[in-house]
C-alpha positions as YAML, in Angstrom:
chain: A
units: angstrom
residues:
- id: 1
  name: MET
  ca: [-8.71, -0.37, 24.82]
- id: 2
  name: LYS
  ca: [-8.26, -3.65, 22.97]
- id: 3
  name: ARG
  ca: [-6.47, -3.40, 19.63]
- id: 4
  name: TYR
  ca: [-7.59, -5.69, 16.84]
- id: 5
  name: ALA
  ca: [-5.73, -6.36, 13.62]
- id: 6
  name: LEU
  ca: [-7.00, -8.25, 10.61]
- id: 7
  name: VAL
  ca: [-4.39, -10.45, 8.93]
- id: 8
  name: THR
  ca: [-5.39, -11.91, 5.58]
- id: 9
  name: GLY
  ca: [-3.65, -15.03, 4.39]
- id: 10
  name: ALA
  ca: [-3.05, -16.19, 7.95]
- id: 11
  name: SER
  ca: [-2.51, -19.78, 6.80]
- id: 12
  name: GLY
  ca: [0.49, -18.76, 4.68]
- id: 13
  name: GLY
  ca: [4.07, -18.67, 5.88]
- id: 14
  name: ILE
  ca: [4.32, -14.89, 6.09]
- id: 15
  name: GLY
  ca: [0.77, -14.38, 7.37]
- id: 16
  name: GLU
  ca: [1.36, -16.89, 10.15]
- id: 17
  name: GLU
  ca: [4.52, -15.12, 11.32]
- id: 18
  name: ILE
  ca: [2.86, -11.71, 11.17]
- id: 19
  name: SER
  ca: [0.02, -13.02, 13.32]
- id: 20
  name: ARG
  ca: [2.48, -14.49, 15.80]
- id: 21
  name: LYS
  ca: [4.46, -11.24, 16.01]
- id: 22
  name: LEU
  ca: [1.39, -9.05, 16.51]
- id: 23
  name: ALA
  ca: [-0.03, -11.37, 19.18]
- id: 24
  name: GLY
  ca: [3.31, -11.27, 20.97]
- id: 25
  name: GLU
  ca: [3.10, -7.49, 21.00]
- id: 26
  name: GLY
  ca: [-0.33, -7.47, 22.60]
- id: 27
  name: TRP
  ca: [-2.62, -7.33, 19.58]
- id: 28
  name: ASN
  ca: [-5.86, -9.27, 19.24]
- id: 29
  name: LEU
  ca: [-6.46, -10.77, 15.84]
- id: 30
  name: TYR
  ca: [-8.86, -11.67, 13.10]
- id: 31
  name: LEU
  ca: [-7.25, -14.44, 11.05]
- id: 32
  name: GLN
  ca: [-8.58, -14.68, 7.50]
- id: 33
  name: TYR
  ca: [-7.94, -17.83, 5.54]
- id: 34
  name: TYR
  ca: [-9.49, -19.77, 2.67]
- id: 35
  name: LYS
  ca: [-7.60, -23.06, 2.76]
- id: 36
  name: GLY
  ca: [-5.57, -24.57, 5.58]
- id: 37
  name: LYS
  ca: [-8.29, -24.64, 8.25]
- id: 38
  name: GLU
  ca: [-6.42, -27.06, 10.52]
- id: 39
  name: LYS
  ca: [-3.27, -24.95, 10.34]
- id: 40
  name: VAL
  ca: [-5.19, -21.81, 11.29]
- id: 41
  name: GLU
  ca: [-6.93, -23.62, 14.14]
- id: 42
  name: ARG
  ca: [-3.52, -24.64, 15.52]
- id: 43
  name: LEU
  ca: [-2.28, -21.09, 15.12]
- id: 44
  name: GLN
  ca: [-5.35, -19.74, 16.89]
- id: 45
  name: ARG
  ca: [-4.77, -22.03, 19.87]
- id: 46
  name: GLU
  ca: [-1.13, -20.97, 20.01]
- id: 47
  name: LEU
  ca: [-1.97, -17.26, 19.93]
- id: 48
  name: GLU
  ca: [-4.72, -17.64, 22.51]
- id: 49
  name: GLY
  ca: [-2.13, -19.33, 24.71]
- id: 50
  name: MET
  ca: [-0.12, -16.12, 24.40]
- id: 51
  name: GLY
  ca: [-3.09, -14.15, 25.76]
- id: 52
  name: ALA
  ca: [-4.55, -12.86, 22.49]
- id: 53
  name: GLU
  ca: [-8.21, -12.87, 21.58]
- id: 54
  name: VAL
  ca: [-8.42, -14.52, 18.17]
- id: 55
  name: ILE
  ca: [-11.26, -14.85, 15.68]
- id: 56
  name: SER
  ca: [-10.70, -17.05, 12.61]
- id: 57
  name: ILE
  ca: [-12.74, -16.26, 9.50]
- id: 58
  name: GLN
  ca: [-12.89, -18.39, 6.37]
- id: 59
  name: ALA
  ca: [-13.44, -16.21, 3.31]
- id: 60
  name: ASP
  ca: [-12.50, -16.52, -0.35]
- id: 61
  name: LEU
  ca: [-10.85, -13.27, -1.39]
- id: 62
  name: ALA
  ca: [-10.72, -14.48, -4.99]
- id: 63
  name: SER
  ca: [-14.27, -13.11, -5.13]
- id: 64
  name: ALA
  ca: [-15.81, -9.76, -4.27]
- id: 65
  name: GLU
  ca: [-18.47, -11.57, -2.24]
- id: 66
  name: GLY
  ca: [-15.75, -13.09, -0.07]
- id: 67
  name: ALA
  ca: [-14.31, -9.66, 0.64]
- id: 68
  name: ARG
  ca: [-17.71, -8.31, 1.62]
- id: 69
  name: PHE
  ca: [-18.39, -11.30, 3.85]
- id: 70
  name: LEU
  ca: [-15.05, -10.83, 5.61]
- id: 71
  name: ALA
  ca: [-15.79, -7.15, 6.25]
- id: 72
  name: SER
  ca: [-19.16, -8.07, 7.75]
- id: 73
  name: GLN
  ca: [-17.45, -10.22, 10.40]
- id: 74
  name: LEU
  ca: [-15.31, -7.41, 11.83]
- id: 75
  name: PHE
  ca: [-16.41, -5.22, 14.73]
- id: 76
  name: THR
  ca: [-13.53, -3.12, 16.07]
- id: 77
  name: LEU
  ca: [-10.37, -2.62, 14.05]
- id: 78
  name: GLU
  ca: [-7.05, -0.77, 14.30]
- id: 79
  name: ALA
  ca: [-4.94, -2.41, 11.60]
- id: 80
  name: VAL
  ca: [-5.45, -4.31, 8.37]
- id: 81
  name: VAL
  ca: [-2.57, -6.39, 7.03]
- id: 82
  name: PHE
  ca: [-2.92, -7.87, 3.56]
- id: 83
  name: ALA
  ca: [-0.60, -10.87, 3.61]
- id: 84
  name: GLY
  ca: [-2.55, -13.28, 1.42]
- id: 85
  name: GLY
  ca: [-2.11, -14.14, -2.21]
- id: 86
  name: THR
  ca: [-0.64, -16.50, -4.71]
- id: 87
  name: ALA
  ca: [2.02, -16.33, -7.38]
- id: 88
  name: HIS
  ca: [1.97, -17.57, -10.97]
- id: 89
  name: TYR
  ca: [5.12, -18.65, -12.76]
- id: 90
  name: SER
  ca: [4.97, -18.96, -16.57]
- id: 91
  name: LEU
  ca: [5.68, -17.09, -19.77]
- id: 92
  name: PHE
  ca: [3.19, -14.24, -20.06]
- id: 93
  name: GLN
  ca: [1.91, -15.50, -23.43]
- id: 94
  name: GLU
  ca: [0.90, -18.77, -21.75]
- id: 95
  name: ILE
  ca: [-1.16, -17.41, -18.85]
- id: 96
  name: GLU
  ca: [-4.91, -17.88, -19.15]
- id: 97
  name: GLU
  ca: [-7.28, -14.94, -18.81]
- id: 98
  name: ALA
  ca: [-9.01, -16.65, -15.89]
- id: 99
  name: GLU
  ca: [-5.71, -16.74, -14.00]
- id: 100
  name: MET
  ca: [-5.15, -13.04, -14.72]
- id: 101
  name: ASP
  ca: [-8.61, -12.29, -13.32]
- id: 102
  name: LYS
  ca: [-7.94, -14.38, -10.22]
- id: 103
  name: LEU
  ca: [-4.64, -12.64, -9.51]
- id: 104
  name: TRP
  ca: [-6.22, -9.21, -9.95]
- id: 105
  name: GLN
  ca: [-9.20, -10.01, -7.74]
- id: 106
  name: LEU
  ca: [-7.13, -11.61, -4.98]
- id: 107
  name: HIS
  ca: [-4.31, -9.06, -4.82]
- id: 108
  name: VAL
  ca: [-6.01, -5.82, -5.85]
- id: 109
  name: LYS
  ca: [-9.78, -5.66, -6.17]
- id: 110
  name: SER
  ca: [-10.78, -7.59, -3.03]
- id: 111
  name: PRO
  ca: [-8.31, -5.61, -0.88]
- id: 112
  name: MET
  ca: [-9.69, -2.37, -2.35]
- id: 113
  name: ILE
  ca: [-13.25, -3.46, -1.51]
- id: 114
  name: LEU
  ca: [-12.18, -4.48, 1.98]
- id: 115
  name: VAL
  ca: [-10.44, -1.15, 2.57]
- id: 116
  name: GLN
  ca: [-13.57, 0.73, 1.47]
- id: 117
  name: LEU
  ca: [-15.68, -1.22, 3.93]
- id: 118
  name: THR
  ca: [-13.27, -0.96, 6.88]
- id: 119
  name: ILE
  ca: [-12.35, 2.74, 6.67]
- id: 120
  name: PRO
  ca: [-15.27, 3.74, 8.96]
- id: 121
  name: LYS
  ca: [-14.01, 1.34, 11.65]
- id: 122
  name: LEU
  ca: [-10.39, 2.43, 11.23]
- id: 123
  name: ARG
  ca: [-11.34, 6.10, 11.63]
- id: 124
  name: LYS
  ca: [-12.54, 5.30, 15.16]
- id: 125
  name: ALA
  ca: [-9.21, 3.74, 16.19]
- id: 126
  name: MET
  ca: [-6.41, 5.47, 18.08]
- id: 127
  name: SER
  ca: [-3.59, 4.79, 15.62]
- id: 128
  name: PRO
  ca: [-5.00, 3.02, 12.59]
- id: 129
  name: SER
  ca: [-2.92, 1.60, 9.77]
- id: 130
  name: ILE
  ca: [-3.21, -0.43, 6.58]
- id: 131
  name: VAL
  ca: [-0.29, -2.56, 5.43]
- id: 132
  name: PHE
  ca: [0.16, -4.46, 2.18]
- id: 133
  name: VAL
  ca: [2.70, -7.24, 1.90]
- id: 134
  name: SER
  ca: [3.68, -6.55, -1.70]
- id: 135
  name: SER
  ca: [6.82, -7.89, -3.37]
- id: 136
  name: VAL
  ca: [10.17, -6.90, -4.79]
- id: 137
  name: TRP
  ca: [8.62, -7.78, -8.16]
- id: 138
  name: GLY
  ca: [6.07, -5.03, -7.64]
- id: 139
  name: GLN
  ca: [9.00, -2.62, -7.51]
- id: 140
  name: THR
  ca: [11.11, -3.89, -10.40]
- id: 141
  name: GLY
  ca: [9.21, -6.65, -12.26]
- id: 142
  name: ALA
  ca: [10.22, -10.20, -13.14]
- id: 143
  name: ALA
  ca: [10.25, -12.22, -16.34]
- id: 144
  name: CYS
  ca: [7.99, -15.28, -16.13]
- id: 145
  name: GLU
  ca: [6.07, -13.55, -13.32]
- id: 146
  name: VAL
  ca: [4.66, -10.69, -15.37]
- id: 147
  name: ALA
  ca: [1.07, -10.91, -14.13]
- id: 148
  name: TYR
  ca: [2.19, -11.31, -10.52]
- id: 149
  name: SER
  ca: [4.56, -8.34, -10.87]
- id: 150
  name: THR
  ca: [1.69, -6.31, -12.30]
- id: 151
  name: VAL
  ca: [-0.71, -6.90, -9.41]
- id: 152
  name: LYS
  ca: [2.03, -6.33, -6.83]
- id: 153
  name: GLY
  ca: [2.92, -3.06, -8.56]
- id: 154
  name: ALA
  ca: [-0.75, -2.10, -8.45]
- id: 155
  name: GLN
  ca: [-0.74, -2.66, -4.70]
- id: 156
  name: ILE
  ca: [2.16, -0.23, -4.35]
- id: 157
  name: ALA
  ca: [0.41, 2.40, -6.48]
- id: 158
  name: PHE
  ca: [-2.73, 1.97, -4.36]
- id: 159
  name: VAL
  ca: [-0.72, 2.39, -1.15]
- id: 160
  name: LYS
  ca: [0.90, 5.60, -2.34]
- id: 161
  name: ALA
  ca: [-2.36, 7.18, -3.51]
- id: 162
  name: LEU
  ca: [-4.51, 5.99, -0.60]
- id: 163
  name: ALA
  ca: [-1.94, 7.21, 1.93]
- id: 164
  name: LYS
  ca: [-2.43, 10.77, 0.70]
- id: 165
  name: GLU
  ca: [-6.20, 10.49, 0.81]
- id: 166
  name: LEU
  ca: [-6.41, 8.98, 4.29]
- id: 167
  name: ALA
  ca: [-3.65, 10.99, 5.99]
- id: 168
  name: PRO
  ca: [-6.11, 13.69, 7.16]
- id: 169
  name: SER
  ca: [-8.04, 10.90, 8.91]
- id: 170
  name: ASN
  ca: [-4.83, 9.78, 10.66]
- id: 171
  name: ILE
  ca: [-4.92, 6.42, 8.88]
- id: 172
  name: ARG
  ca: [-1.45, 5.42, 7.75]
- id: 173
  name: VAL
  ca: [-1.01, 3.25, 4.66]
- id: 174
  name: ASN
  ca: [2.27, 1.47, 3.90]
- id: 175
  name: ALA
  ca: [3.66, -1.54, 2.10]
- id: 176
  name: VAL
  ca: [6.35, -4.06, 2.93]
- id: 177
  name: ALA
  ca: [8.05, -5.51, -0.14]
- id: 178
  name: PRO
  ca: [9.79, -8.82, 0.58]
- id: 179
  name: GLY
  ca: [12.35, -10.34, -1.72]
- id: 180
  name: ALA
  ca: [12.96, -14.09, -1.82]
- id: 181
  name: VAL
  ca: [11.59, -15.45, 1.45]
- id: 182
  name: ASN
  ca: [11.89, -19.10, 2.45]
- id: 183
  name: THR
  ca: [8.20, -20.00, 2.65]
- id: 184
  name: PRO
  ca: [6.07, -22.68, 0.95]
- id: 185
  name: MET
  ca: [5.59, -20.25, -1.97]
- id: 186
  name: MET
  ca: [9.23, -20.97, -2.82]
- id: 187
  name: ASP
  ca: [8.58, -24.72, -3.03]
- id: 188
  name: GLN
  ca: [8.17, -24.42, -6.80]
- id: 189
  name: PHE
  ca: [11.97, -24.06, -6.92]
- id: 190
  name: SER
  ca: [14.47, -26.87, -6.36]
- id: 191
  name: LEU
  ca: [17.19, -26.64, -3.72]
- id: 192
  name: GLU
  ca: [19.67, -25.86, -6.48]
- id: 193
  name: GLU
  ca: [17.47, -23.06, -7.83]
- id: 194
  name: LYS
  ca: [17.04, -21.64, -4.33]
- id: 195
  name: ALA
  ca: [20.81, -21.65, -3.91]
- id: 196
  name: GLU
  ca: [21.19, -19.79, -7.20]
- id: 197
  name: ILE
  ca: [18.69, -17.17, -6.05]
- id: 198
  name: ALA
  ca: [20.48, -16.78, -2.72]
- id: 199
  name: GLY
  ca: [23.70, -16.26, -4.65]
- id: 200
  name: GLU
  ca: [22.17, -13.24, -6.40]
- id: 201
  name: ILE
  ca: [21.30, -11.57, -3.09]
- id: 202
  name: PRO
  ca: [24.03, -9.36, -1.56]
- id: 203
  name: MET
  ca: [23.36, -10.79, 1.91]
- id: 204
  name: GLY
  ca: [23.84, -14.26, 0.46]
- id: 205
  name: ARG
  ca: [20.67, -15.94, 1.74]
- id: 206
  name: LEU
  ca: [16.92, -16.10, 1.49]
- id: 207
  name: GLY
  ca: [14.86, -14.09, 3.93]
- id: 208
  name: ALA
  ca: [12.81, -15.55, 6.77]
- id: 209
  name: ALA
  ca: [9.09, -14.96, 7.24]
- id: 210
  name: ALA
  ca: [9.80, -13.71, 10.76]
- id: 211
  name: GLU
  ca: [11.95, -10.93, 9.30]
- id: 212
  name: VAL
  ca: [9.04, -9.78, 7.15]
- id: 213
  name: ALA
  ca: [6.80, -9.92, 10.22]
- id: 214
  name: GLU
  ca: [9.16, -7.60, 12.10]
- id: 215
  name: ALA
  ca: [8.88, -5.05, 9.29]
- id: 216
  name: VAL
  ca: [5.10, -5.31, 9.24]
- id: 217
  name: TYR
  ca: [4.94, -4.81, 12.99]
- id: 218
  name: PHE
  ca: [7.16, -1.74, 12.67]
- id: 219
  name: VAL
  ca: [4.83, -0.02, 10.19]
- id: 220
  name: CYS
  ca: [1.84, -0.91, 12.40]
- id: 221
  name: SER
  ca: [3.47, 0.43, 15.55]
- id: 222
  name: SER
  ca: [3.86, 3.89, 17.07]
- id: 223
  name: ALA
  ca: [7.54, 3.77, 16.08]
- id: 224
  name: SER
  ca: [6.38, 4.60, 12.54]
- id: 225
  name: SER
  ca: [3.77, 7.19, 13.50]
- id: 226
  name: TYR
  ca: [4.99, 9.72, 10.91]
- id: 227
  name: ILE
  ca: [5.49, 7.21, 8.09]
- id: 228
  name: THR
  ca: [2.81, 6.78, 5.43]
- id: 229
  name: GLY
  ca: [2.87, 6.02, 1.73]
- id: 230
  name: HIS
  ca: [6.17, 4.19, 2.16]
- id: 231
  name: VAL
  ca: [7.36, 0.91, 0.66]
- id: 232
  name: LEU
  ca: [9.74, -0.84, 3.05]
- id: 233
  name: ALA
  ca: [12.01, -3.26, 1.18]
- id: 234
  name: VAL
  ca: [12.94, -6.46, 3.00]
- id: 235
  name: ASN
  ca: [15.12, -8.15, 0.41]
- id: 236
  name: GLY
  ca: [18.71, -8.45, 1.65]
- id: 237
  name: GLY
  ca: [19.87, -5.80, -0.82]
- id: 238
  name: TRP
  ca: [18.55, -7.72, -3.85]
- id: 239
  name: TYR
  ca: [16.85, -4.58, -5.19]
- id: 240
  name: THR
  ca: [17.66, -1.08, -3.93]
...
């Protein structure tokens, strides 16, 4: 039976690597994106060259309508990986309410809507799972990223509660919490600032998107068949 996984944020650095890893392990994919159409088209061709069946879907998850549209495009499903999102760096007192709403919709409400709509499909799968790519800041919080830390913490709370509710249906729900990963999201920092961050990490370097992808694959795979409600930290020892 063909296994299909939905990866949101497939045009991002982490989403791209997750898609590549899953395709390499025999999964077929739905690739959700909003921007970066050409990048996703290149990724789709690459993954199809690896033997995967790939369906790309443009949907704006900053709106509830976008989440519902995305759900309507899915037929069979065994895994959902939420890898999309955006950060916001500023003092909390300076963030606009519209930006708060966008972060909440994109990271929390749209995923919740999408989960509601895909549970019936997941229940029919052999080994279904839901995975959130959260963040170290969802575990411990960060100054100047208060709103982002809040929505990432909400994802973790959702994972822990939903895992208990869906366990009787054999649907596992987990999160992967990356630390500082060298992706375009880090481009807001200078090389000097990145070096300072790396110096704070016990392993002495930034993470790679491929390392996050390995963790996501693990919690999607049969190797983690008795793991649910867990937050897997991928942060080089930055937060333990």
